[in-house]
PDB file of C-alpha atoms and ligand atoms in Angstrom:
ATOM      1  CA  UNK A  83       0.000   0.000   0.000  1.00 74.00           C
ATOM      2  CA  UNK A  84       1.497   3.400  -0.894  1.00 86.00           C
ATOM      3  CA  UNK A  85       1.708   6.271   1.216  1.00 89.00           C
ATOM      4  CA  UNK A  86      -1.336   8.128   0.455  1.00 92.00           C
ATOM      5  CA  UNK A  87      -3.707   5.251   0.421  1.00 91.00           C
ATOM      6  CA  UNK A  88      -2.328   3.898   3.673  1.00 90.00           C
ATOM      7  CA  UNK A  89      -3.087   7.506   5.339  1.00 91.00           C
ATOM      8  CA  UNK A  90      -6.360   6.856   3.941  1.00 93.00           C
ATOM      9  CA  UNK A  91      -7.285   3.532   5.661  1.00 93.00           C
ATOM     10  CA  UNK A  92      -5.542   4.707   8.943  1.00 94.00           C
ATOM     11  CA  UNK A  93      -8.175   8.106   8.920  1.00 95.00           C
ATOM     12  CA  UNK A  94     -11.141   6.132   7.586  1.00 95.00           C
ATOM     13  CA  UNK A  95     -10.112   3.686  10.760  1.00 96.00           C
ATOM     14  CA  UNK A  96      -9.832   6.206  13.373  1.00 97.00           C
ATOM     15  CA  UNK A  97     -12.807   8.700  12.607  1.00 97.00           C
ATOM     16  CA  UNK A  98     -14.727   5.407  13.113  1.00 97.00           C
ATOM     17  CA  UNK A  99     -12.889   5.174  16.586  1.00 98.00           C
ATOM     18  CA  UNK A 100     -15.715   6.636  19.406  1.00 97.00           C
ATOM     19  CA  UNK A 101     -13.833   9.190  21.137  1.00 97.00           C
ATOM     20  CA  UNK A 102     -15.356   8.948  24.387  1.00 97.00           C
ATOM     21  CA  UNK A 103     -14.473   5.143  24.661  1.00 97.00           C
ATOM     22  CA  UNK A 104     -11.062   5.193  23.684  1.00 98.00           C
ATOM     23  CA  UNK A 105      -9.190   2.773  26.299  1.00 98.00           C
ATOM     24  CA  UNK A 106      -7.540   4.770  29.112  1.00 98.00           C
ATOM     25  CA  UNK A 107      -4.368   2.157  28.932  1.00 98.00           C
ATOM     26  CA  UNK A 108      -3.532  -0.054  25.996  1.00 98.00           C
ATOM     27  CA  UNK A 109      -0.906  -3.057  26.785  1.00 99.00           C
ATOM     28  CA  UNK A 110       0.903  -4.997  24.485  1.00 98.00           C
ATOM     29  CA  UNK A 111       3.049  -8.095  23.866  1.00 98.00           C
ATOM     30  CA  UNK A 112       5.167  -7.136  20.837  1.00 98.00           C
ATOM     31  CA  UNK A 113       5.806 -10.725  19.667  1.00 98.00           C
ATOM     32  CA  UNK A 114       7.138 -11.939  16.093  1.00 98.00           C
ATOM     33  CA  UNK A 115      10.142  -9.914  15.501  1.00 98.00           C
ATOM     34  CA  UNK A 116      12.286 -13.037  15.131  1.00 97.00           C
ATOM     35  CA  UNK A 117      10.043 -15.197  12.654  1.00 98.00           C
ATOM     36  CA  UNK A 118       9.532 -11.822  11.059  1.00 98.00           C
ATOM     37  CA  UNK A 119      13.297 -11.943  10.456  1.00 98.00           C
ATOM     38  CA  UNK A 120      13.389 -15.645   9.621  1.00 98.00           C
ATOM     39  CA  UNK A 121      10.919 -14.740   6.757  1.00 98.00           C
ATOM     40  CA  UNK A 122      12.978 -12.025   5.590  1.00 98.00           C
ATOM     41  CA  UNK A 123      15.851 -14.543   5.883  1.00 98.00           C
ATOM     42  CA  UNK A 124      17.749 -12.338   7.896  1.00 98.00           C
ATOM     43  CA  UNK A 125      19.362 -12.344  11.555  1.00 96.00           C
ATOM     44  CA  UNK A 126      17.032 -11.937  14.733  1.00 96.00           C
ATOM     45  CA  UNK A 127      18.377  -9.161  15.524  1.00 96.00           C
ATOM     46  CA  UNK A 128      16.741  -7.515  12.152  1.00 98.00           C
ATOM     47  CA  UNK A 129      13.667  -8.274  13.349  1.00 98.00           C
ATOM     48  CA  UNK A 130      14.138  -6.632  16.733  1.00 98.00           C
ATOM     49  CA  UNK A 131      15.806  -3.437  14.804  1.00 98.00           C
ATOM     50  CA  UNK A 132      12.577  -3.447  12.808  1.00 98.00           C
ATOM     51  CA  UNK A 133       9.975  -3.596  15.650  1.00 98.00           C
ATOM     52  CA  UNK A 134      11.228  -0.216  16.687  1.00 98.00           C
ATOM     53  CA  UNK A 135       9.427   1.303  13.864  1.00 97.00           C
ATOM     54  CA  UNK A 136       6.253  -0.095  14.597  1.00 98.00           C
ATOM     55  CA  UNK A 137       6.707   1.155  18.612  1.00 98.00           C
ATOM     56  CA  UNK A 138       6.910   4.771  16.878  1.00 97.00           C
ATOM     57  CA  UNK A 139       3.823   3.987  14.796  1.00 97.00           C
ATOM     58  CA  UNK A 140       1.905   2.702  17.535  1.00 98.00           C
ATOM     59  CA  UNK A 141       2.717   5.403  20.174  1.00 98.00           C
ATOM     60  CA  UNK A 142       1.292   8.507  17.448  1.00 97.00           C
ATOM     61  CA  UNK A 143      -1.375   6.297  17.186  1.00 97.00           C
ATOM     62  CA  UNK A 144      -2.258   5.842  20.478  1.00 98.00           C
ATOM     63  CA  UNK A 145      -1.416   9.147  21.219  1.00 98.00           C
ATOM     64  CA  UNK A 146      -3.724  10.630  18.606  1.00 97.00           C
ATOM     65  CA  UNK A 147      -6.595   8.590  19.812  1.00 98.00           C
ATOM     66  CA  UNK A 148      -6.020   9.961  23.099  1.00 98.00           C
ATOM     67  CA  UNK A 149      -4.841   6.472  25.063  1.00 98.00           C
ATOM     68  CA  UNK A 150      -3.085   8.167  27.745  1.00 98.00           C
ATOM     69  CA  UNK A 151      -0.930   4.979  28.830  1.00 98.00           C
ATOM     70  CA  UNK A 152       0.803   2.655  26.390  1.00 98.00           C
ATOM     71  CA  UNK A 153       2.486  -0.476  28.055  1.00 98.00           C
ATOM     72  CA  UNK A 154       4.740  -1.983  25.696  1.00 98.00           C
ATOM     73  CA  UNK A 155       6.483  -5.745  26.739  1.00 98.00           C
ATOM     74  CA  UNK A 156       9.985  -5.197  25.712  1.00 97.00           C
ATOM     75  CA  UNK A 157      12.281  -7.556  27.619  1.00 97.00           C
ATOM     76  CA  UNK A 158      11.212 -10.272  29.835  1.00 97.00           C
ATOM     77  CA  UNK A 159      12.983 -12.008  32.754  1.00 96.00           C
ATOM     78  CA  UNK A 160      12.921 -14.922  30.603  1.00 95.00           C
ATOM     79  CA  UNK A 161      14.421 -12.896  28.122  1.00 96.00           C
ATOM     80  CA  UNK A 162      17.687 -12.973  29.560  1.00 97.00           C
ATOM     81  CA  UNK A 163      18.236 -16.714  28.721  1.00 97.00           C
ATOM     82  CA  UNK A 164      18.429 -16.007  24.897  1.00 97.00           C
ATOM     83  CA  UNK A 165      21.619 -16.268  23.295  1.00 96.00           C
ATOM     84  CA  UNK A 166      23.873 -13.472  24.596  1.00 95.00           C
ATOM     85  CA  UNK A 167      24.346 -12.335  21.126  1.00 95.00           C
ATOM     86  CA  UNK A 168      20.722 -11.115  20.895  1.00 96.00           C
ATOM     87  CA  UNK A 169      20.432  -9.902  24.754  1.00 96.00           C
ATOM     88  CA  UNK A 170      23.120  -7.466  24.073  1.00 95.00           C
ATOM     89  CA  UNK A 171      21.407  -6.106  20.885  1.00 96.00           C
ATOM     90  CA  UNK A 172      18.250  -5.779  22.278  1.00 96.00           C
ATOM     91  CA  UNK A 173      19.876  -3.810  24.964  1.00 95.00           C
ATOM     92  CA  UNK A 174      21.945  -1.687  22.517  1.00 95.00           C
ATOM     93  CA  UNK A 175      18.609  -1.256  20.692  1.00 96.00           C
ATOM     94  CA  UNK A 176      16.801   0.321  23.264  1.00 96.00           C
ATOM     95  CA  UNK A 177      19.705   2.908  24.474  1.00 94.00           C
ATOM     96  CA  UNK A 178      20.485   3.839  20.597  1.00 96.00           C
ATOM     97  CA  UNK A 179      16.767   4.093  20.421  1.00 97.00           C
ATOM     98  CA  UNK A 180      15.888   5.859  23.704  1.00 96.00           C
ATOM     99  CA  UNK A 181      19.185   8.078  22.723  1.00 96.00           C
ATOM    100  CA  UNK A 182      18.047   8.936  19.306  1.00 97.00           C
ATOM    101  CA  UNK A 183      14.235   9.307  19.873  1.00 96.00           C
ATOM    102  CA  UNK A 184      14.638  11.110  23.110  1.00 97.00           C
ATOM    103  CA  UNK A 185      13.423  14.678  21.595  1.00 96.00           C
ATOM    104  CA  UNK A 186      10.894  13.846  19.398  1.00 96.00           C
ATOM    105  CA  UNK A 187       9.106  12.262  23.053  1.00 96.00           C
ATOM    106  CA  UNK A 188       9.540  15.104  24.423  1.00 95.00           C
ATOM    107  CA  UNK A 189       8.128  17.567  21.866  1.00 94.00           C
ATOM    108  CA  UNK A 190       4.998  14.910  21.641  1.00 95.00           C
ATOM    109  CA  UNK A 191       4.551  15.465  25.415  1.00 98.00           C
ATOM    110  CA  UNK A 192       5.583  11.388  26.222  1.00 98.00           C
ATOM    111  CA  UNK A 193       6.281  10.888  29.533  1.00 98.00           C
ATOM    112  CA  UNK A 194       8.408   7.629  29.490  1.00 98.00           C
ATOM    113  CA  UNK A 195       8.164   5.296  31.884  1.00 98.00           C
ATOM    114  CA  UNK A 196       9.915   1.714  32.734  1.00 98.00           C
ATOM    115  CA  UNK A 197       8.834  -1.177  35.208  1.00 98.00           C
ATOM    116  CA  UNK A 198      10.359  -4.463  35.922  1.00 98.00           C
ATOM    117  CA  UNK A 199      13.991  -5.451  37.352  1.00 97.00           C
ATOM    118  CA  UNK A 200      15.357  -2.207  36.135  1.00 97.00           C
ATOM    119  CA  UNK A 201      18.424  -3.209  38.506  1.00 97.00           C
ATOM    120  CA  UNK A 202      19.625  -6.263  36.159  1.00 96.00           C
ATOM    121  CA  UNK A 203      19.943  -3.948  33.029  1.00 96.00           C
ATOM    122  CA  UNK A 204      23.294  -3.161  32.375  1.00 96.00           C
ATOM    123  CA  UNK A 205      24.907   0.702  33.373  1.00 96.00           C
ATOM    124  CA  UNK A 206      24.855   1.720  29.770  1.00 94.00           C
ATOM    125  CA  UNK A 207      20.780   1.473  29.974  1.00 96.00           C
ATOM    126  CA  UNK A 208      20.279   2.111  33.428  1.00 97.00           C
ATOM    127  CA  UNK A 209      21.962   4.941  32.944  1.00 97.00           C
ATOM    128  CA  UNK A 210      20.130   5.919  29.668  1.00 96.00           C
ATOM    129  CA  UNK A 211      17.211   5.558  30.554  1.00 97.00           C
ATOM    130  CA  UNK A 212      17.352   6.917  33.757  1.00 97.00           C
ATOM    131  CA  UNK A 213      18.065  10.206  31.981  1.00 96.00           C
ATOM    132  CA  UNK A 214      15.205   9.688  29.479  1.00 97.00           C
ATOM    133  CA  UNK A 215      12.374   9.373  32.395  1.00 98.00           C
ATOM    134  CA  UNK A 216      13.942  12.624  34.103  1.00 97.00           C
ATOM    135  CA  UNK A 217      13.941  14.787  30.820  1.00 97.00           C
ATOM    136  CA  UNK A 218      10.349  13.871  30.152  1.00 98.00           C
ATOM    137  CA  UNK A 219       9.274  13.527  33.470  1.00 98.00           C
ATOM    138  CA  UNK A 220       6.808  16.726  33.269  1.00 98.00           C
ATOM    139  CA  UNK A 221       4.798  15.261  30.083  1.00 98.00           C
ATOM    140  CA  UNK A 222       1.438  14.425  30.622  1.00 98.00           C
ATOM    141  CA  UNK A 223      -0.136  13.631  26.700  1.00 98.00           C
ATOM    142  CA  UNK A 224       0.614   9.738  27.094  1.00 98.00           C
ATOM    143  CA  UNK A 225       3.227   7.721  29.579  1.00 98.00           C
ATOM    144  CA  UNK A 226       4.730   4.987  27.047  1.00 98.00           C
ATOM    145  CA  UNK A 227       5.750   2.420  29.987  1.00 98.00           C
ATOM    146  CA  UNK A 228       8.479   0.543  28.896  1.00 98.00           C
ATOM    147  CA  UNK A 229       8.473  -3.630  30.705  1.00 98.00           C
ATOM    148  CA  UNK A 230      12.048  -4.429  31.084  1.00 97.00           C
ATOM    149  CA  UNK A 231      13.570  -7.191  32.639  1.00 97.00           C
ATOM    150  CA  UNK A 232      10.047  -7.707  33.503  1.00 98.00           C
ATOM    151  CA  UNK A 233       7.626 -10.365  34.601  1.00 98.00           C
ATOM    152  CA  UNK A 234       4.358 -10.220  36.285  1.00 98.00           C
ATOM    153  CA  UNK A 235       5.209 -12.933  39.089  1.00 98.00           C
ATOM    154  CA  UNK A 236       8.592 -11.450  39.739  1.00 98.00           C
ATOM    155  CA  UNK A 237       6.928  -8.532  40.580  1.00 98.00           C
ATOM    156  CA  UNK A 238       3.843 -10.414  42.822  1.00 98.00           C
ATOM    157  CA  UNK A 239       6.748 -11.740  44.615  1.00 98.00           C
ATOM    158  CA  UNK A 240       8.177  -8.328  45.779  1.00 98.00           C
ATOM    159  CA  UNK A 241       4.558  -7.259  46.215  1.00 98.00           C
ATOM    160  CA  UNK A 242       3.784  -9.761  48.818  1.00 98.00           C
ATOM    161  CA  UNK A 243       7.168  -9.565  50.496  1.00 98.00           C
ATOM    162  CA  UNK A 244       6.635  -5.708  50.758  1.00 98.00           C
ATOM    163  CA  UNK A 245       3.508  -5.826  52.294  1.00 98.00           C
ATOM    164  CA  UNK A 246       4.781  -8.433  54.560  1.00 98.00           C
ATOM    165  CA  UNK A 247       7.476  -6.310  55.904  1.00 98.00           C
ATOM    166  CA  UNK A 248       4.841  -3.113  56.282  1.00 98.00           C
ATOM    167  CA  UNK A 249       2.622  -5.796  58.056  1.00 98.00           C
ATOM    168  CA  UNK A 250       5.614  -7.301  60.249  1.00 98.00           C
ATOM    169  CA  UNK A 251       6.787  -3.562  60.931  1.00 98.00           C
ATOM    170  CA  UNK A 252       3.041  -2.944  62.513  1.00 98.00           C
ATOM    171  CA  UNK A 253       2.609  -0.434  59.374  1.00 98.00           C
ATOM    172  CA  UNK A 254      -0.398  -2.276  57.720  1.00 98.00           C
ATOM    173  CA  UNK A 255      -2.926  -4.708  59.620  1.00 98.00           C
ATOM    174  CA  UNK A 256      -3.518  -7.580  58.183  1.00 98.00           C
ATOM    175  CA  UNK A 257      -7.389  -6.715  57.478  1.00 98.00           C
ATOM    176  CA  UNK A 258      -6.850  -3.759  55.947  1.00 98.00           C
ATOM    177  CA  UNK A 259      -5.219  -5.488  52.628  1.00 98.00           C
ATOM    178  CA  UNK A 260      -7.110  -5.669  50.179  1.00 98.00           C
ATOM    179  CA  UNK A 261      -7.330  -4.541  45.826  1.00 98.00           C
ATOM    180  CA  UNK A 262      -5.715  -1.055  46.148  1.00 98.00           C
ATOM    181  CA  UNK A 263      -3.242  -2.233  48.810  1.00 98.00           C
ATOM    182  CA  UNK A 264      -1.963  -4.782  46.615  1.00 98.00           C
ATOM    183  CA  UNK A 265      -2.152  -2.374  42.984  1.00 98.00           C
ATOM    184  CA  UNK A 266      -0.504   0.383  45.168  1.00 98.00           C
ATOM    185  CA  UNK A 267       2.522  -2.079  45.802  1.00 98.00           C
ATOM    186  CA  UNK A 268       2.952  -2.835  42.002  1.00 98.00           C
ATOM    187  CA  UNK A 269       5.039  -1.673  39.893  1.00 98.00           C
ATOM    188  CA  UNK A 270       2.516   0.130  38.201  1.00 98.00           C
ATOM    189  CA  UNK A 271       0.782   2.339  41.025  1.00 98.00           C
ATOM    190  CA  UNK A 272      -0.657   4.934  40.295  1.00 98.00           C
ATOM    191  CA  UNK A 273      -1.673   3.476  36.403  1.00 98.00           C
ATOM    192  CA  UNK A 274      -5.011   2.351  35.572  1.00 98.00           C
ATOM    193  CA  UNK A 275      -5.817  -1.033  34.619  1.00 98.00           C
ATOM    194  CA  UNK A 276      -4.900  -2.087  30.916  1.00 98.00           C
ATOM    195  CA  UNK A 277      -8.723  -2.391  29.288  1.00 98.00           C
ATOM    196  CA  UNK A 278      -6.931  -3.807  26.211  1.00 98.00           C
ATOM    197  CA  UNK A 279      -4.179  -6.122  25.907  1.00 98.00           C
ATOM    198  CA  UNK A 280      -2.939  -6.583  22.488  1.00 98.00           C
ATOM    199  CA  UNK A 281      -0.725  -9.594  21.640  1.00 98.00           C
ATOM    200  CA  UNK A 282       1.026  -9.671  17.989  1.00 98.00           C
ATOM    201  CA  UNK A 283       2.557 -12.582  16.047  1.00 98.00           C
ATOM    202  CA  UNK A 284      -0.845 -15.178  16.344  1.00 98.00           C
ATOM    203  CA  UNK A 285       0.479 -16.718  20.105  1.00 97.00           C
ATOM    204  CA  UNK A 286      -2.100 -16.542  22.432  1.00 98.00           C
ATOM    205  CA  UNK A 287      -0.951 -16.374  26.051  1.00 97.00           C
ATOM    206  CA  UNK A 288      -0.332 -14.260  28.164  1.00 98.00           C
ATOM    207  CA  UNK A 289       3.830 -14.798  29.207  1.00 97.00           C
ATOM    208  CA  UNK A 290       3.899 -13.846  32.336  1.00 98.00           C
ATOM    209  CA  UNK A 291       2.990  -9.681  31.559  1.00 98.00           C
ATOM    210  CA  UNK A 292       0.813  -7.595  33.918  1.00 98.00           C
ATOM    211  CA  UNK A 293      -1.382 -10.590  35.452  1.00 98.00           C
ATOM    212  CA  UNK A 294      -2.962  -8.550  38.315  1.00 98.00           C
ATOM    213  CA  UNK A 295      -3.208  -6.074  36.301  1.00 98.00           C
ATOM    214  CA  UNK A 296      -5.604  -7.312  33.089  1.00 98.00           C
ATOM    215  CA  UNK A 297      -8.022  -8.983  35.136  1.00 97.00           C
ATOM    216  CA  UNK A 298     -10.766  -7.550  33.418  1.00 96.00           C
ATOM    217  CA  UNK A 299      -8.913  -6.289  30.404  1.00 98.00           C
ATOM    218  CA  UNK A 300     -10.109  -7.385  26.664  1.00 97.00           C
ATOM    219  CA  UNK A 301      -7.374  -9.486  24.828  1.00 98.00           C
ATOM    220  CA  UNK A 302      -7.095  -9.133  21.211  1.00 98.00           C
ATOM    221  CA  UNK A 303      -4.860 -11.245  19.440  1.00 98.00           C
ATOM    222  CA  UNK A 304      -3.498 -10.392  15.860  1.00 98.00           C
ATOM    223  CA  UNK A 305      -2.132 -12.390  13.552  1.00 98.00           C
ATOM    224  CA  UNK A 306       0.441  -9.839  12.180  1.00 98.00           C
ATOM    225  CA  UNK A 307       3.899  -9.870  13.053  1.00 98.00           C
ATOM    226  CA  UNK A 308       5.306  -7.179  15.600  1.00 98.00           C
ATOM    227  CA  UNK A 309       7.315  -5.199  12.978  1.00 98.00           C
ATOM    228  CA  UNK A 310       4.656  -5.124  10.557  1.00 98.00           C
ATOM    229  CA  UNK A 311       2.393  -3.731  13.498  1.00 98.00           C
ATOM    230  CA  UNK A 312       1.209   0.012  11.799  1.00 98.00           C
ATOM    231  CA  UNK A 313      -1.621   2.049  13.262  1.00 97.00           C
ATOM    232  CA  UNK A 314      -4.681   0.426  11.147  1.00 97.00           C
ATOM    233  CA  UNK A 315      -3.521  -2.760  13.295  1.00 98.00           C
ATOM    234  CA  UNK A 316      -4.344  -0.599  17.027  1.00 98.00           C
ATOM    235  CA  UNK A 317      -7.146   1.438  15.762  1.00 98.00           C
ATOM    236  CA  UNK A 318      -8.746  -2.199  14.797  1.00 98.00           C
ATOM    237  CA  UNK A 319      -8.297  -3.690  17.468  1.00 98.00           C
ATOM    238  CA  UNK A 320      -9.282  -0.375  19.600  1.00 98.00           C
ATOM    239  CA  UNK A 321     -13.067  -0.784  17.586  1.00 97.00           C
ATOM    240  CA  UNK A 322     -13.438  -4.530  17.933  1.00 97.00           C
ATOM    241  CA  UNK A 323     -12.774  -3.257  21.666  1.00 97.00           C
ATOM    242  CA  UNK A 324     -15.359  -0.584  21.336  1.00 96.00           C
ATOM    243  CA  UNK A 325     -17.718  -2.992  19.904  1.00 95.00           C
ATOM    244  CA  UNK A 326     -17.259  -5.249  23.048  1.00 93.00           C
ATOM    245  CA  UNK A 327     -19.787  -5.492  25.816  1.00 85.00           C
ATOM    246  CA  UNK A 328     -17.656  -5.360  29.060  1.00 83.00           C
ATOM    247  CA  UNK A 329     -19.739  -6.488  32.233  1.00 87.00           C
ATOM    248  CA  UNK A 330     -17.363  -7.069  35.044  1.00 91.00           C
ATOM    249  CA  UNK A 331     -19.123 -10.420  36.076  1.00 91.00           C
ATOM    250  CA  UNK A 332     -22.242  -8.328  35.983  1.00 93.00           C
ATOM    251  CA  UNK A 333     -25.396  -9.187  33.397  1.00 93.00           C
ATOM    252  CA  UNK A 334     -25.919  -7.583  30.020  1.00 91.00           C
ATOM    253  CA  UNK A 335     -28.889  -6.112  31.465  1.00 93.00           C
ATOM    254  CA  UNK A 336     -27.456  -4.820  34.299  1.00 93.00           C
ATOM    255  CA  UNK A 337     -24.600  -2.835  32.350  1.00 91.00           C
ATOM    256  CA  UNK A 338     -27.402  -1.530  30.247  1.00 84.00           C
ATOM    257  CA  UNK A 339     -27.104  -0.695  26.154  1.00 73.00           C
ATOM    258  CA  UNK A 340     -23.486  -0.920  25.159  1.00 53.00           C
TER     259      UNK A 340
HETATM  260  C1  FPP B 592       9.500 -10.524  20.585  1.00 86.60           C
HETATM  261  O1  FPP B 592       9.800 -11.126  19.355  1.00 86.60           O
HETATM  262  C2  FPP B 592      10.168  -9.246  20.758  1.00 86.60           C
HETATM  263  C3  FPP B 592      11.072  -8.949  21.755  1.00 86.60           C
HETATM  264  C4  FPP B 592      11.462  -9.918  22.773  1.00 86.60           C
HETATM  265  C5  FPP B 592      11.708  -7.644  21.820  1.00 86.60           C
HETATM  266  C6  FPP B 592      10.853  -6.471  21.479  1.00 86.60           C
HETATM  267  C7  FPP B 592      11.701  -5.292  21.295  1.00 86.60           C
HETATM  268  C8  FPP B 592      11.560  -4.374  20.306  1.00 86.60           C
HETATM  269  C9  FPP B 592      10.465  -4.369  19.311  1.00 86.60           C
HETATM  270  C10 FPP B 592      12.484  -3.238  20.254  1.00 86.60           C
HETATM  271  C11 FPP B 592      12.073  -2.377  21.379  1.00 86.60           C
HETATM  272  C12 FPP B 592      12.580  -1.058  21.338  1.00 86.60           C
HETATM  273  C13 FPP B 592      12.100  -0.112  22.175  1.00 86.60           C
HETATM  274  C14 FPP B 592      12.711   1.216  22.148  1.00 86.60           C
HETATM  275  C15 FPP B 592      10.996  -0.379  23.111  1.00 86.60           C
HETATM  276  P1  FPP B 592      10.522 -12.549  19.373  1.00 86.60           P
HETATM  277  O2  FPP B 592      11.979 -12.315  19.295  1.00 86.60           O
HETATM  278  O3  FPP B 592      10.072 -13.318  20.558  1.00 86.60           O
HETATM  279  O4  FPP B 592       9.966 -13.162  18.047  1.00 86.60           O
HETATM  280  P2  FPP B 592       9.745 -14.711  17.716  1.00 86.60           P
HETATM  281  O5  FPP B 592       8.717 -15.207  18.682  1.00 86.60           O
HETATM  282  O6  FPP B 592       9.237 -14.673  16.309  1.00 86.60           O
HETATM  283  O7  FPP B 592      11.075 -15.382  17.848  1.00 86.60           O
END
């Protein structure tokens, strides 16, 4: 599709898009880079190099739609198992990236954001990124949260062991724990709930990404591969989301005419 007539489909796409239901926080499992490079008959790495384009595409997008969080899945603690070849340029990736995109975030008011075992990164992207969350610290159009060195049990595990201590330590009785106790000792206080979790590539699971957190989000699962992810790929799955009847347990009746 050329240019013109892609710009086409993306606007016919979004001014179909109900404003007033746009999901507050959009997650998403960015899966596929490597068969995508396979295909291609080229290295992983490719792949990964390629999926950056489509995180560009998919924060305007979201941005322009107004989501006002974006959660991508970038590295998990499983992650760290793959062949060192690819760990290190994944991490290079993301501080050449982070490096090289860091003023066009800030003039598109992107707060960035990054949650998991920031710790285990090495000093180069510590470091990095450290500096990126500072300079755009102040933004408040969309927070692009960026899951590093992340998983969702690792971080139930230092949930429970924090509340432990506060309970030990005769800060928090034991009856007063309950949903926002436990979301305010997650990595992502302070966030709202993902209503839509998107997963790329045709896998459908979940890996381990934001389990508290989507317990009532709507999963969408696309067949495309991560870094041929464009915008006509969120605003669909944004409408099949608006065209969803969400009920929280609740009837159909009871949540009334969607
Ligand atoms: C999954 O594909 C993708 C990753 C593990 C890495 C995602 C990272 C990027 C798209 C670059 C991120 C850059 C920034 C700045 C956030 P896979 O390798 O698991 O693919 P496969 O399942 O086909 O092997």
């Amino acid at each position: 599709m050329g240019n013109a007539q892609q710009q086409t489909t993306d606007e016919a796409l979004r001014a179909r898009i109900d404003p007033e239901r746009v999901p507050a926080h959009v997650a998403i499992i960015m899966d596929g880079n490597g068969r995508w490079a396979k295909r291609h008959g080229e290295m992983r790495v490719v792949g990964h190099t390629n999926g950056v384009r489509s995180v560009r595409e998919t924060l305007v997008g979201a941005t322009e739609i107004g989501v006002k969080y974006l959660t991508l899945y970038a590295f998990s603690t499983e992650n760290w198992n793959r062949p060192r070849a690819e760990v290190d340029a994944l991490m290079d990736l993301l501080v050449n990236t982070l490096m090289s995109e860091l003023d066009s975030l800030h003039e598109n008011g992107v707060r960035l954001n990054a949650i998991g075992d920031l710790e285990s990164l090495p000093g180069s992207c510590r470091a990095t990124l450290a500096e990126a969350i500072r300079q755009t610290a102040h933004n408040d159009r969309i927070t692009l949260t960026l899951a590093l060195s992340y998983s969702a049990r690792w971080e139930l595990v230092n949930m429970v062991k924090r509340i432990a201590t506060d309970v030990r330590d005769g800060r928090v009785d034991v009856e007063a724990i309950d949903d926002a106790l436990v979301s305010a000792n997650l990595t992502t206080a302070g966030m709202p709930d993902p209503e839509l979790l998107i997963r790329t590539s045709g896998e459908q699971r979940i890996s381990n990404f934001l389990l508290w957190q989507i317990a009532y989000a709507e999963l969408w699962f696309s067949p495309v591969l991560w870094p041929d992810f464009r915008r006509e790929h969120l605003y669909q799955a944004v409408l099949d989301y608006q065209g969803r009847e969400r009920r929280f347990g609740l009837t159909s009746e009871q949540v009334g005419p969607a």
